[in-house]
Coordinates of C-alpha atoms in Angstrom, one line a residue:
Chain A
X1 CA -18.6 -31.9 -27.4
X2 CA -21.9 -33.3 -28.6
X3 CA -23.5 -30.0 -29.5
X4 CA -22.6 -28.6 -33.0
X5 CA -21.7 -25.0 -32.9
X6 CA -22.0 -22.2 -35.4
X7 CA -18.6 -21.3 -37.0
X8 CA -16.9 -18.3 -35.6
X9 CA -16.3 -17.2 -39.2
X10 CA -20.0 -16.8 -39.6
X11 CA -20.2 -14.3 -36.7
X12 CA -17.2 -12.4 -38.3
X13 CA -18.9 -12.4 -41.7
X14 CA -22.1 -11.1 -40.1
X15 CA -20.2 -8.3 -38.2
X16 CA -18.4 -7.2 -41.4
X17 CA -21.6 -7.3 -43.5
X18 CA -23.6 -5.2 -41.1
X19 CA -20.8 -2.7 -40.5
X20 CA -20.0 -2.6 -44.2
X21 CA -23.7 -1.9 -45.1
X22 CA -23.9 0.9 -42.5
X23 CA -20.7 2.5 -43.6
X24 CA -21.6 2.2 -47.3
X25 CA -25.0 3.8 -46.6
X26 CA -23.4 6.7 -44.6
X27 CA -20.8 7.1 -47.4
X28 CA -23.5 7.3 -50.1
X29 CA -25.6 9.8 -48.0
X30 CA -22.5 12.0 -47.6
X31 CA -21.8 11.8 -51.4
X32 CA -25.3 12.9 -52.2
X33 CA -25.4 15.5 -49.4
X34 CA -21.8 16.7 -48.8
X35 CA -21.4 18.1 -45.3
X36 CA -20.0 21.6 -44.6
X37 CA -17.3 20.3 -42.3
X38 CA -15.5 17.8 -44.4
X39 CA -12.8 15.3 -43.3
X40 CA -9.4 15.4 -45.1
X41 CA -9.5 13.5 -48.4
X42 CA -13.3 13.6 -48.4
X43 CA -13.1 13.6 -52.2
X44 CA -12.0 10.0 -52.1
X45 CA -15.3 8.9 -50.5
X46 CA -13.6 6.3 -48.4
X47 CA -16.9 5.4 -46.8
X48 CA -18.3 4.1 -50.0
X49 CA -15.4 1.8 -51.1
X50 CA -14.3 0.7 -47.7
X51 CA -17.9 0.1 -46.6
X52 CA -18.5 -1.8 -49.9
X53 CA -15.4 -3.9 -49.4
X54 CA -16.3 -4.8 -45.9
X55 CA -19.9 -5.7 -46.9
X56 CA -18.6 -7.8 -49.8
X57 CA -16.1 -9.7 -47.6
X58 CA -18.8 -10.1 -44.9
X59 CA -21.4 -11.4 -47.5
X60 CA -18.9 -14.0 -48.8
X61 CA -18.1 -15.2 -45.3
X62 CA -21.8 -15.4 -44.4
X63 CA -22.5 -17.5 -47.6
X64 CA -19.4 -19.8 -47.3
X65 CA -19.8 -20.4 -43.5
X66 CA -23.6 -20.6 -43.4
X67 CA -24.8 -23.7 -41.4
X68 CA -26.2 -25.3 -44.6
X69 CA -22.9 -25.0 -46.5
X70 CA -20.9 -26.2 -43.4
X71 CA -23.1 -29.2 -43.0
X72 CA -22.7 -30.1 -46.7
X73 CA -18.9 -29.7 -46.4
X74 CA -18.7 -31.9 -43.3
X75 CA -20.7 -34.8 -44.9
Chain B
X1 CA -30.7 13.4 -21.4
X2 CA -31.5 10.6 -23.9
X3 CA -28.9 8.0 -24.7
X4 CA -28.4 9.4 -28.2
X5 CA -28.0 12.9 -26.8
X6 CA -25.5 11.7 -24.3
X7 CA -23.3 10.3 -27.1
X8 CA -23.8 13.2 -29.5
X9 CA -23.5 16.1 -27.2
X10 CA -20.6 15.3 -25.0
X11 CA -18.0 14.6 -27.7
X12 CA -14.5 16.1 -27.3
X13 CA -11.8 15.1 -29.7
X14 CA -14.2 13.5 -32.1
X15 CA -18.0 13.9 -32.6
X16 CA -20.1 10.8 -33.2
X17 CA -23.0 10.7 -35.6
X18 CA -26.1 8.4 -35.3
X19 CA -24.6 5.8 -37.6
X20 CA -21.4 5.7 -35.5
X21 CA -23.5 5.0 -32.4
X22 CA -25.5 2.4 -34.2
X23 CA -22.2 0.6 -35.1
X24 CA -21.0 0.7 -31.5
X25 CA -24.3 -0.6 -30.1
X26 CA -24.3 -3.4 -32.7
X27 CA -20.8 -4.4 -31.5
X28 CA -21.9 -4.7 -27.9
X29 CA -25.1 -6.6 -28.9
X30 CA -23.0 -9.0 -31.0
X31 CA -20.4 -9.9 -28.3
X32 CA -23.2 -10.4 -25.8
X33 CA -25.1 -12.6 -28.3
X34 CA -22.0 -14.7 -28.8
X35 CA -21.7 -15.1 -25.0
X36 CA -25.3 -16.2 -24.6
X37 CA -25.0 -18.6 -27.6
X38 CA -21.9 -20.2 -26.2
X39 CA -23.4 -20.7 -22.8
X40 CA -24.7 -24.0 -23.9
X41 CA -21.1 -25.1 -24.9
X42 CA -19.5 -24.7 -21.5
X43 CA -20.6 -27.4 -19.1
X44 CA -17.4 -29.2 -18.0
X45 CA -14.2 -27.7 -16.6
X46 CA -12.4 -28.6 -19.8
X47 CA -15.1 -26.7 -21.8
X48 CA -15.1 -23.6 -19.5
X49 CA -11.4 -23.2 -18.7
X50 CA -9.8 -24.7 -21.8
X51 CA -12.5 -24.2 -24.5
X52 CA -12.7 -28.0 -24.8
X53 CA -9.2 -28.0 -26.3
X54 CA -10.7 -28.0 -29.7
X55 CA -9.7 -24.7 -31.3
X56 CA -8.2 -24.8 -34.7
X57 CA -4.8 -23.3 -35.3
X58 CA -6.3 -20.2 -37.0
X59 CA -8.7 -19.5 -34.1
X60 CA -6.1 -20.1 -31.4
X61 CA -3.5 -18.1 -33.3
X62 CA -5.7 -15.0 -33.9
X63 CA -7.0 -15.1 -30.4
X64 CA -3.4 -15.4 -29.1
X65 CA -2.5 -12.2 -30.9
X66 CA -5.8 -10.4 -30.2
X67 CA -5.5 -10.9 -26.4
X68 CA -2.4 -8.8 -26.6
X69 CA -3.8 -6.2 -29.1
X70 CA -5.4 -4.0 -26.5
X71 CA -6.6 -0.4 -27.1
X72 CA -3.9 1.0 -24.9
X73 CA -1.4 -1.0 -26.9
X74 CA -2.8 0.5 -30.1
X75 CA -2.9 4.1 -28.8
X76 CA 0.2 3.8 -26.7
X77 CA 2.5 2.5 -29.4
X78 CA 1.1 4.9 -32.0
X79 CA 2.0 7.6 -29.5
X80 CA 5.5 6.0 -29.1
X81 CA 6.0 6.0 -32.8
X82 CA 5.2 9.7 -32.9
X83 CA 7.7 10.2 -30.0
X84 CA 10.5 7.8 -30.9
X85 CA 9.9 7.1 -34.6
X86 CA 10.2 3.7 -36.2
X87 CA 12.2 2.4 -33.3
X88 CA 8.8 1.6 -31.7
X89 CA 8.5 -1.2 -34.3
X90 CA 11.1 -3.2 -32.3
X91 CA 8.3 -4.1 -29.8
X92 CA 6.4 -5.8 -32.7
X93 CA 9.3 -7.4 -34.5
X94 CA 12.5 -8.4 -32.5
X95 CA 10.4 -8.0 -29.4
X96 CA 7.8 -10.6 -30.5
X97 CA 8.5 -12.7 -33.6
X98 CA 11.5 -14.7 -32.3
X99 CA 9.7 -15.4 -29.0
X100 CA 6.5 -16.5 -30.8
X101 CA 8.5 -18.9 -33.0
X102 CA 10.5 -20.1 -30.0
X103 CA 7.2 -20.8 -28.2
X104 CA 5.9 -22.8 -31.2
X105 CA 8.9 -24.9 -32.0
X106 CA 10.6 -25.4 -28.6
X107 CA 8.3 -24.8 -25.6
X108 CA 4.8 -25.6 -26.8
X109 CA 5.5 -29.4 -27.0
X110 CA 6.2 -29.5 -23.3
X111 CA 3.2 -27.4 -22.4
X112 CA 0.9 -29.4 -24.6
X113 CA 2.2 -32.9 -23.8
X114 CA 2.1 -32.3 -20.1
X115 CA -1.6 -31.4 -20.5
X116 CA -1.3 -28.6 -18.0
X117 CA -4.1 -26.2 -17.6
X118 CA -1.8 -23.2 -17.0
X119 CA 1.8 -22.0 -16.7
X120 CA 1.7 -22.3 -12.9
X121 CA 0.3 -25.8 -13.4
X122 CA 3.5 -26.7 -15.4
X123 CA 5.7 -25.3 -12.6
X124 CA 3.8 -27.6 -10.2
X125 CA 4.5 -30.6 -12.4
X126 CA 8.2 -29.6 -12.9
X127 CA 9.3 -27.9 -9.7
X128 CA 6.6 -28.7 -7.1
X129 CA 3.9 -26.9 -5.2
X130 CA 5.9 -24.0 -3.8
X131 CA 6.9 -22.7 -7.3
X132 CA 3.3 -23.0 -8.5
X133 CA 2.0 -21.2 -5.5
X134 CA 4.5 -18.3 -5.9
X135 CA 3.8 -18.0 -9.6
X136 CA 0.0 -18.5 -9.3
X137 CA -0.6 -16.0 -6.5
X138 CA 1.6 -13.3 -8.1
X139 CA 0.0 -13.8 -11.5
X140 CA -3.6 -13.8 -10.2
X141 CA -3.0 -10.8 -8.1
X142 CA -1.2 -8.8 -10.8
X143 CA -3.6 -9.8 -13.6
X144 CA -6.7 -8.3 -11.9
X145 CA -4.8 -5.2 -10.9
X146 CA -3.4 -4.7 -14.4
X147 CA -6.9 -5.2 -15.8
X148 CA -8.2 -2.5 -13.5
X149 CA -5.3 -0.1 -14.5
X150 CA -6.0 -0.7 -18.1
X151 CA -9.7 -0.2 -17.5
X152 CA -9.1 3.2 -15.9
X153 CA -6.7 4.2 -18.7
X154 CA -9.2 3.2 -21.4
X155 CA -12.0 5.1 -19.6
X156 CA -9.7 8.1 -19.5
X157 CA -9.1 7.7 -23.3
X158 CA -12.8 7.5 -23.9
X159 CA -13.3 10.7 -21.8
X160 CA -10.7 12.6 -23.8
X161 CA -11.7 11.3 -27.2
X162 CA -15.4 11.0 -26.9
X163 CA -16.3 12.9 -23.7
X164 CA -17.8 9.8 -22.1
X165 CA -17.8 9.9 -18.2
X166 CA -15.3 7.6 -16.6
X167 CA -17.8 5.5 -14.7
X168 CA -19.9 5.0 -17.9
X169 CA -17.0 3.5 -19.8
X170 CA -15.8 1.4 -16.9
X171 CA -19.1 -0.2 -16.1
X172 CA -20.4 -0.7 -19.6
X173 CA -17.2 -2.4 -20.9
X174 CA -16.5 -4.4 -17.7
X175 CA -20.0 -5.8 -17.3
X176 CA -20.1 -6.8 -21.0
X177 CA -16.9 -8.7 -20.6
X178 CA -18.0 -10.2 -17.3
X179 CA -21.3 -11.5 -18.9
X180 CA -19.8 -13.0 -22.0
X181 CA -16.8 -14.7 -20.2
X182 CA -18.9 -15.9 -17.3
X183 CA -21.4 -17.4 -19.7
X184 CA -19.2 -19.1 -22.3
X185 CA -15.8 -19.3 -20.5
X186 CA -12.6 -19.4 -22.5
X187 CA -14.4 -20.4 -25.7
X188 CA -16.5 -17.2 -25.5
X189 CA -13.4 -15.1 -24.8
X190 CA -11.6 -16.7 -27.7
X191 CA -14.5 -16.3 -30.2
X192 CA -14.9 -12.6 -29.2
X193 CA -11.1 -12.1 -29.5
X194 CA -11.1 -13.4 -33.1
X195 CA -14.1 -11.1 -33.9
X196 CA -12.3 -8.2 -32.2
X197 CA -9.2 -8.9 -34.3
X198 CA -11.1 -8.5 -37.5
X199 CA -12.9 -5.3 -36.3
X200 CA -9.6 -3.8 -35.1
X201 CA -8.2 -4.3 -38.6
X202 CA -11.4 -3.1 -40.3
X203 CA -11.5 0.0 -38.2
X204 CA -7.8 0.9 -38.2
X205 CA -6.5 0.0 -41.6
X206 CA -8.0 2.9 -43.4
X207 CA -5.8 5.4 -41.5
X208 CA -2.5 4.2 -43.0
X209 CA -4.0 3.8 -46.5
X210 CA -5.3 7.3 -46.6
X211 CA -2.3 8.7 -44.6
X212 CA 0.2 7.3 -47.1
X213 CA -2.0 8.7 -50.0
X214 CA -1.9 12.1 -48.4
X215 CA 1.8 12.0 -47.6
X216 CA 2.6 10.9 -51.2
X217 CA 3.9 7.5 -50.3
X218 CA 6.5 6.0 -47.9
X219 CA 9.5 7.8 -49.5
X220 CA 7.8 11.2 -49.2
X221 CA 6.8 10.4 -45.6
X222 CA 10.4 9.7 -44.7
X223 CA 11.4 13.1 -46.1
X224 CA 8.6 14.8 -44.1
X225 CA 9.7 13.1 -40.9
X226 CA 13.3 13.9 -41.5
X227 CA 12.4 17.6 -41.9
X228 CA 10.2 17.7 -38.8
X229 CA 12.3 15.4 -36.5
X230 CA 15.4 13.7 -37.7
X231 CA 16.6 11.0 -40.0
X232 CA 17.0 8.6 -37.0
X233 CA 13.2 8.5 -36.7
X234 CA 12.9 6.3 -39.8
X235 CA 15.7 3.8 -39.1
X236 CA 15.3 0.7 -37.1
X237 CA 18.9 -0.3 -36.4
X238 CA 21.4 2.2 -37.7
X239 CA 21.0 4.5 -34.7
X240 CA 21.3 1.8 -32.1
X241 CA 25.1 1.8 -32.0
X242 CA 25.1 4.1 -29.0
X243 CA 22.6 5.4 -26.4
X244 CA 22.9 9.0 -27.7
X245 CA 22.4 8.2 -31.4
X246 CA 18.6 7.6 -31.2
X247 CA 15.5 9.2 -29.8
X248 CA 14.9 6.4 -27.4
X249 CA 18.2 6.6 -25.5
X250 CA 18.9 2.9 -25.8
X251 CA 21.4 0.7 -27.6
X252 CA 21.3 -2.5 -29.5
X253 CA 22.3 -4.6 -26.5
X254 CA 19.2 -3.5 -24.6
X255 CA 17.0 -4.1 -27.7
X256 CA 18.4 -7.5 -28.7
X257 CA 19.1 -9.1 -25.3
X258 CA 16.8 -7.1 -22.9
X259 CA 13.8 -6.9 -25.2
X260 CA 14.3 -9.7 -27.7
X261 CA 15.9 -12.4 -25.6
X262 CA 14.3 -11.8 -22.2
X263 CA 11.3 -9.5 -22.0
X264 CA 9.5 -10.7 -25.1
X265 CA 10.5 -14.3 -24.5
X266 CA 9.1 -14.0 -21.0
X267 CA 5.9 -12.4 -22.1
X268 CA 5.1 -14.5 -25.2
X269 CA 6.2 -17.9 -23.7
X270 CA 5.2 -17.7 -20.0
X271 CA 2.5 -15.1 -19.6
X272 CA -0.5 -17.3 -19.2
X273 CA -2.8 -14.5 -20.6
X274 CA -1.5 -15.4 -24.1
X275 CA -0.3 -19.0 -23.6
X276 CA -3.8 -20.0 -22.5
X277 CA -5.1 -19.4 -26.0
X278 CA -2.6 -21.8 -27.4
X279 CA -3.3 -24.5 -24.8
X280 CA -6.9 -24.5 -26.1
X281 CA -5.7 -25.8 -29.5
X282 CA -7.2 -29.1 -30.7
X283 CA -4.0 -31.0 -31.3
X284 CA -0.2 -30.6 -31.0
X285 CA 0.3 -29.4 -34.6
X286 CA -2.4 -26.7 -34.2
X287 CA -0.8 -25.7 -30.9
X288 CA 2.5 -25.2 -32.7
X289 CA 1.0 -23.5 -35.8
X290 CA -1.1 -21.1 -33.7
X291 CA 1.8 -18.9 -32.5
X292 CA 3.3 -19.0 -36.0
X293 CA 0.1 -17.7 -37.4
X294 CA 0.1 -15.1 -34.6
X295 CA 3.7 -14.2 -35.5
X296 CA 2.8 -13.8 -39.2
X297 CA 0.1 -11.3 -38.4
X298 CA 2.1 -9.6 -35.6
X299 CA 4.7 -8.6 -38.2
X300 CA 2.0 -6.5 -39.9
X301 CA 0.4 -4.9 -36.9
X302 CA 2.9 -2.0 -37.2
X303 CA 0.9 -1.0 -40.3
X304 CA -2.1 -0.1 -38.1
X305 CA -0.1 1.0 -35.0
X306 CA 3.3 2.4 -35.9
X307 CA 2.5 3.8 -39.3
X308 CA -0.3 6.1 -38.0
X309 CA 2.1 7.5 -35.4
X310 CA 4.7 8.2 -38.1
X311 CA 2.1 9.7 -40.3
X312 CA 1.0 11.9 -37.5
X313 CA 4.6 13.1 -37.1
X314 CA 4.9 13.8 -40.8
X315 CA 1.5 15.2 -41.6
X316 CA -0.4 16.6 -38.6
X317 CA -0.3 20.4 -38.5
X318 CA 0.1 20.6 -34.7
X319 CA 3.0 19.4 -32.6
X320 CA 2.2 16.8 -30.0
X321 CA 3.9 16.6 -26.6
X322 CA 4.1 14.5 -23.4
X323 CA 1.1 14.2 -21.1
X324 CA 2.4 16.7 -18.6
X325 CA 3.2 19.3 -21.3
X326 CA -0.2 18.7 -23.0
X327 CA -2.0 19.2 -19.7
X328 CA 0.0 22.4 -18.9
X329 CA -0.3 24.0 -22.3
X330 CA -3.6 22.6 -23.4
X331 CA -2.4 20.8 -26.5
X332 CA -2.6 17.2 -27.5
X333 CA -0.3 14.5 -26.1
X334 CA 1.5 11.8 -28.1
X335 CA -1.1 9.3 -27.1
X336 CA -3.8 11.3 -28.9
X337 CA -2.2 10.7 -32.3
X338 CA -4.3 7.7 -33.3
X339 CA -7.7 9.4 -32.4
X340 CA -6.5 12.5 -34.2
X341 CA -5.7 10.6 -37.3
X342 CA -9.0 8.8 -37.0
X343 CA -10.8 12.2 -36.8
X344 CA -8.8 13.5 -39.7
X345 CA -9.9 10.9 -42.2
X346 CA -13.0 9.2 -41.0
X347 CA -16.5 10.5 -41.6
X348 CA -19.7 9.0 -40.3
X349 CA -19.7 5.2 -40.0
X350 CA -15.9 4.9 -40.5
X351 CA -15.5 6.9 -37.2
X352 CA -17.9 4.5 -35.4
X353 CA -15.9 1.5 -36.7
X354 CA -12.6 3.2 -35.6
X355 CA -14.0 3.8 -32.1
X356 CA -15.4 0.3 -32.1
X357 CA -11.9 -1.0 -32.9
X358 CA -10.5 0.8 -29.8
X359 CA -13.3 -0.6 -27.6
X360 CA -12.8 -4.0 -29.1
X361 CA -9.1 -3.8 -28.4
X362 CA -9.8 -2.9 -24.8
X363 CA -12.3 -5.6 -24.3
X364 CA -10.2 -8.4 -25.9
X365 CA -7.4 -7.5 -23.5
X366 CA -9.7 -7.4 -20.5
X367 CA -11.3 -10.7 -21.4
X368 CA -7.8 -12.2 -21.8
X369 CA -6.9 -11.1 -18.3
X370 CA -10.2 -12.2 -16.8
X371 CA -10.2 -15.7 -18.3
X372 CA -6.6 -16.3 -17.4
X373 CA -7.2 -15.1 -13.8
X374 CA -10.2 -17.3 -13.6
X375 CA -8.3 -20.4 -14.6
X376 CA -5.3 -19.7 -12.4
X377 CA -7.5 -18.9 -9.4
X378 CA -9.7 -22.0 -9.8
X379 CA -7.1 -24.6 -10.7
X380 CA -3.9 -23.3 -9.2
X381 CA -5.1 -21.6 -6.0
X382 CA -8.6 -22.7 -5.1
X383 CA -8.3 -26.4 -6.1
X384 CA -4.6 -26.7 -5.2
X385 CA -4.6 -25.0 -1.8
X386 CA -8.2 -24.6 -0.6
X387 CA -10.6 -27.3 -1.9
X388 CA -8.9 -30.2 -3.5
X389 CA -11.7 -32.7 -3.9
X390 CA -14.7 -30.9 -5.2
X391 CA -16.6 -32.0 -8.3
X392 CA -16.0 -30.7 -11.8
X393 CA -19.3 -28.9 -11.8
X394 CA -18.3 -27.1 -8.6
X395 CA -15.1 -25.8 -10.2
X396 CA -17.1 -24.6 -13.3
X397 CA -19.4 -22.8 -10.9
X398 CA -16.4 -21.4 -9.1
X399 CA -15.0 -20.3 -12.5
X400 CA -18.2 -18.4 -13.4
X401 CA -18.2 -16.6 -10.1
X402 CA -14.5 -15.9 -10.2
X403 CA -15.0 -14.2 -13.6
X404 CA -17.6 -11.8 -12.1
X405 CA -15.5 -11.2 -8.9
X406 CA -12.3 -10.7 -10.9
X407 CA -14.1 -8.1 -13.0
X408 CA -15.4 -6.4 -9.8
X409 CA -11.9 -6.3 -8.3
X410 CA -10.6 -4.8 -11.6
X411 CA -13.4 -2.1 -11.4
X412 CA -12.4 -1.5 -7.8
X413 CA -8.8 -1.1 -8.9
X414 CA -9.8 1.3 -11.6
X415 CA -11.6 3.5 -9.0
X416 CA -8.6 3.3 -6.8
X417 CA -6.4 4.5 -9.6
X418 CA -8.9 7.3 -10.2
X419 CA -8.2 8.6 -6.7
X420 CA -4.4 8.1 -6.8
X421 CA -3.0 8.0 -10.3
X422 CA 0.5 7.1 -9.1
X423 CA -0.8 3.6 -8.3
X424 CA -0.8 3.0 -12.0
X425 CA 2.9 3.3 -12.3
X426 CA 3.5 1.0 -9.4
X427 CA 1.1 -1.7 -10.7
X428 CA 2.7 -1.6 -14.2
X429 CA 6.1 -1.8 -12.7
X430 CA 5.1 -4.7 -10.4
X431 CA 3.8 -6.7 -13.4
X432 CA 7.1 -6.4 -15.1
X433 CA 9.0 -7.9 -12.1
X434 CA 7.7 -11.4 -12.6
X435 CA 8.0 -11.9 -16.4
X436 CA 11.7 -12.1 -16.9
X437 CA 12.6 -14.5 -14.0
X438 CA 9.6 -16.7 -14.8
X439 CA 11.0 -17.2 -18.3
X440 CA 14.3 -18.2 -16.8
X441 CA 12.6 -20.7 -14.5
X442 CA 10.3 -22.3 -17.2
X443 CA 13.1 -22.4 -19.8
X444 CA 15.5 -24.2 -17.5
X445 CA 12.7 -26.5 -16.3
X446 CA 12.0 -27.5 -19.9
X447 CA 15.5 -27.8 -21.3
X448 CA 17.7 -28.9 -18.3
X449 CA 16.6 -32.0 -16.5
X450 CA 19.1 -31.4 -13.7
X451 CA 17.1 -28.4 -12.5
X452 CA 15.4 -29.2 -9.2
X453 CA 12.4 -28.0 -7.3
X454 CA 14.3 -25.9 -4.8
X455 CA 16.4 -24.6 -7.7
X456 CA 13.3 -23.5 -9.6
X457 CA 11.7 -21.9 -6.5
X458 CA 14.8 -20.0 -5.3
X459 CA 15.7 -18.9 -8.9
X460 CA 12.3 -17.5 -9.4
X461 CA 12.2 -15.7 -6.0
X462 CA 15.7 -14.3 -6.3
X463 CA 15.2 -13.1 -10.0
X464 CA 12.0 -11.4 -8.9
X465 CA 13.7 -9.8 -5.9
X466 CA 16.5 -8.6 -8.2
X467 CA 14.0 -6.9 -10.5
X468 CA 12.2 -5.3 -7.5
X469 CA 15.5 -4.2 -6.0
X470 CA 16.7 -2.5 -9.2
X471 CA 13.4 -0.8 -9.7
X472 CA 13.4 0.5 -6.2
X473 CA 17.0 1.6 -6.5
X474 CA 16.4 3.7 -9.6
X475 CA 13.1 4.9 -8.2
X476 CA 14.9 6.3 -5.1
X477 CA 17.9 7.5 -7.0
X478 CA 17.4 8.1 -10.8
X479 CA 21.1 8.4 -11.4
X480 CA 21.5 4.7 -10.5
X481 CA 20.2 4.0 -14.0
X482 CA 23.8 4.4 -15.2
X483 CA 24.8 1.3 -13.2
X484 CA 21.7 -0.8 -14.2
X485 CA 22.0 0.0 -17.9
X486 CA 25.8 0.3 -17.9
X487 CA 25.8 3.8 -19.4
X488 CA 25.3 7.4 -18.1
X489 CA 23.4 8.2 -21.3
X490 CA 20.7 5.6 -20.9
X491 CA 17.1 6.9 -20.7
X492 CA 14.0 5.5 -19.0
X493 CA 13.2 3.0 -21.8
X494 CA 16.6 1.3 -21.3
X495 CA 15.7 0.6 -17.6
X496 CA 13.1 -2.0 -18.3
X497 CA 15.3 -3.8 -20.8
X498 CA 18.4 -4.0 -18.5
X499 CA 16.3 -4.7 -15.4
X500 CA 14.8 -7.7 -17.1
X501 CA 18.1 -8.8 -18.4
X502 CA 19.7 -8.8 -14.9
X503 CA 16.8 -10.5 -13.2
X504 CA 16.9 -13.2 -15.8
X505 CA 20.6 -13.7 -15.3
X506 CA 20.2 -13.9 -11.5
X507 CA 17.3 -16.3 -11.9
X508 CA 19.4 -18.6 -14.1
X509 CA 22.5 -18.4 -11.9
X510 CA 20.6 -19.1 -8.7
X511 CA 18.5 -21.9 -10.3
X512 CA 21.7 -23.6 -11.6
X513 CA 23.6 -23.2 -8.3
X514 CA 20.8 -24.4 -6.0
X515 CA 20.0 -27.3 -8.4
X516 CA 23.6 -28.5 -8.4
X517 CA 23.5 -28.5 -4.6
X518 CA 20.2 -30.3 -4.2
X519 CA 19.0 -33.8 -5.1
X520 CA 17.9 -34.3 -8.7
X521 CA 14.4 -35.6 -9.6
X522 CA 14.4 -39.2 -11.0
X523 CA 14.0 -39.3 -14.7
X524 CA 10.8 -41.2 -14.4
X525 CA 9.2 -38.1 -12.8
X526 CA 10.3 -35.8 -15.5
X527 CA 8.8 -37.7 -18.5
X528 CA 6.6 -35.4 -20.6
X529 CA 8.1 -32.3 -18.9
X530 CA 11.7 -32.0 -20.0
X531 CA 13.7 -32.0 -23.2
X532 CA 15.4 -35.4 -23.7
X533 CA 12.8 -37.2 -21.6
X534 CA 9.7 -36.2 -23.6
X535 CA 8.9 -38.3 -26.7
X536 CA 7.6 -35.8 -29.2
X537 CA 4.8 -37.4 -31.3
X538 CA 5.7 -37.9 -34.9
X539 CA 3.9 -35.6 -37.3
X540 CA 3.1 -38.5 -39.6
X541 CA 3.1 -38.3 -43.4
X542 CA 2.1 -34.7 -43.8
X543 CA 3.2 -32.4 -46.7
X544 CA 5.8 -29.7 -46.0
X545 CA 3.0 -27.1 -46.2
X546 CA 1.5 -28.6 -43.1
X547 CA 4.7 -28.6 -41.1
X548 CA 5.0 -25.9 -38.4
X549 CA 8.8 -25.7 -39.0
X550 CA 8.2 -24.7 -42.6
X551 CA 5.9 -21.9 -41.7
X552 CA 8.2 -20.8 -38.9
X553 CA 11.0 -20.6 -41.5
X554 CA 8.8 -18.5 -43.8
X555 CA 7.9 -16.1 -41.0
X556 CA 11.5 -15.9 -39.9
X557 CA 12.6 -15.0 -43.4
X558 CA 10.1 -12.3 -43.8
X559 CA 11.1 -11.0 -40.4
X560 CA 14.8 -10.7 -41.4
X561 CA 13.9 -9.1 -44.8
X562 CA 11.7 -6.5 -43.1
X563 CA 14.5 -5.6 -40.6
X564 CA 17.0 -5.2 -43.5
X565 CA 14.5 -3.0 -45.5
X566 CA 14.0 -0.6 -42.6
X567 CA 17.5 -0.9 -41.2

């Protein structure tokens, strides 16, 4: 195959980053404005740490598998 | 009604917020973007149908697992865990791991070295055109029907969980899959399956983490389950001495030989839906490592499937029941346990990711069906029986159109099932008829050079007919199960196991008998296809950490330890 393709891991990193940021944002909003109808274990604020974790993993993947880094590794 | 209002106002089991909808829309946009991006990488038949045979072991392995990790699988087995307890884990451990390792170490070299495009393609090389035709036609037919049945079942789930109309779920998901597979072929299906694998874990892993926290750990959960059900719900093997000692009504013979030795071997080693992902690997070592990587992850899938079901059994305040009871009395069914747990713990954003995990699971399974159907139709039916001498570009074009047509047939099947739900049971039963005997045929073909073309064909046909005959017998007279499963206390779950076991035995006996009565193929024609006549390329000077057999041993050891821990 002549055409160089973007790594699948970059797509995955992007997906995790975007989802993580959205979940983190929603979690922070709920922390600041607690809803009347809370989920079980609301006090753990899972949205904040789970969203933060996904965003962090996604950011690392995006950085590591960015086309520039990939090209440098393949040289 | 605006799109947002449609999502927000028709919710049933769970109610989505704006951020949840944004996450779902982002998912659809991303999978379509991947399809459009990969369109430029699918020019030749090898690109479109085999992903250029350049996938790494990790990509092929995760895709191999993801194609099987459908939403119905997630929700169905979570429901089974609620209903039958930890016994449902057998379908992930003994019912998968040995077969995946067997595929990697024993069968993959023959598939890979023969350079076949498909499992029916291997049968053509080994047994001749009649075996390929029988296998290809049955596989292609059943794959699109199964895809349609799954599509309907998923749409039903979306209706119950989210309140989405059936047609909306069917058309949105199927058109998305049709677009990205038709554009990028198997490469696009594989890329999306790997993405979906990560999203499934990201969306589903929080439930067991929070559930165990609420239950007070695994030890406390076992106490809660014992109080609400019985101690047998938390033991894998100790209740399998007899049919009446466990909630599933099955014994260890059915689990070990029916599930472990036949059904799972048949599914994981001969169902082209999963094998196709491995055939796309870039070299032999990657093709062997891929199922081992898949097996490594498969062992931990019960964390996001079985554990939520067990947590539901131990924690949920309401009691769940079978579909019929739930409909009659207005409660929730076993199959609702995963969405119920999702709604219990997941607030805005997390809920969207959880629902995305279910949609991703459904779409990865459907893409697997469609890409496998496309390859088998184009190479094993169209090229073999209808148009032998067309150009490569013609077959790629045929593949793209077949993808769209396959999806449309699936949609048609989904609507057919909507009108007559009983079709669903028949289609699911039909699919199981072919798996066990096909394993017998392929296994003998690979390991016994004396097996002949007529032997393979008649073994496959008689094994399939045995399976159909037994199913029809029990369907007409349910008490006949005592003869099929060799016990009057056997329950429905035992039927599939023993039916598969008998059809495999018949297939092997007929194949061996007919082969011994017919003229063997010359050795020269069997090179690259059969054990003993296929030179396996040396691995070269690689470290032990790069050897498939080392990682297979690691996975097998963890598998044994897990079974002992949860005995």
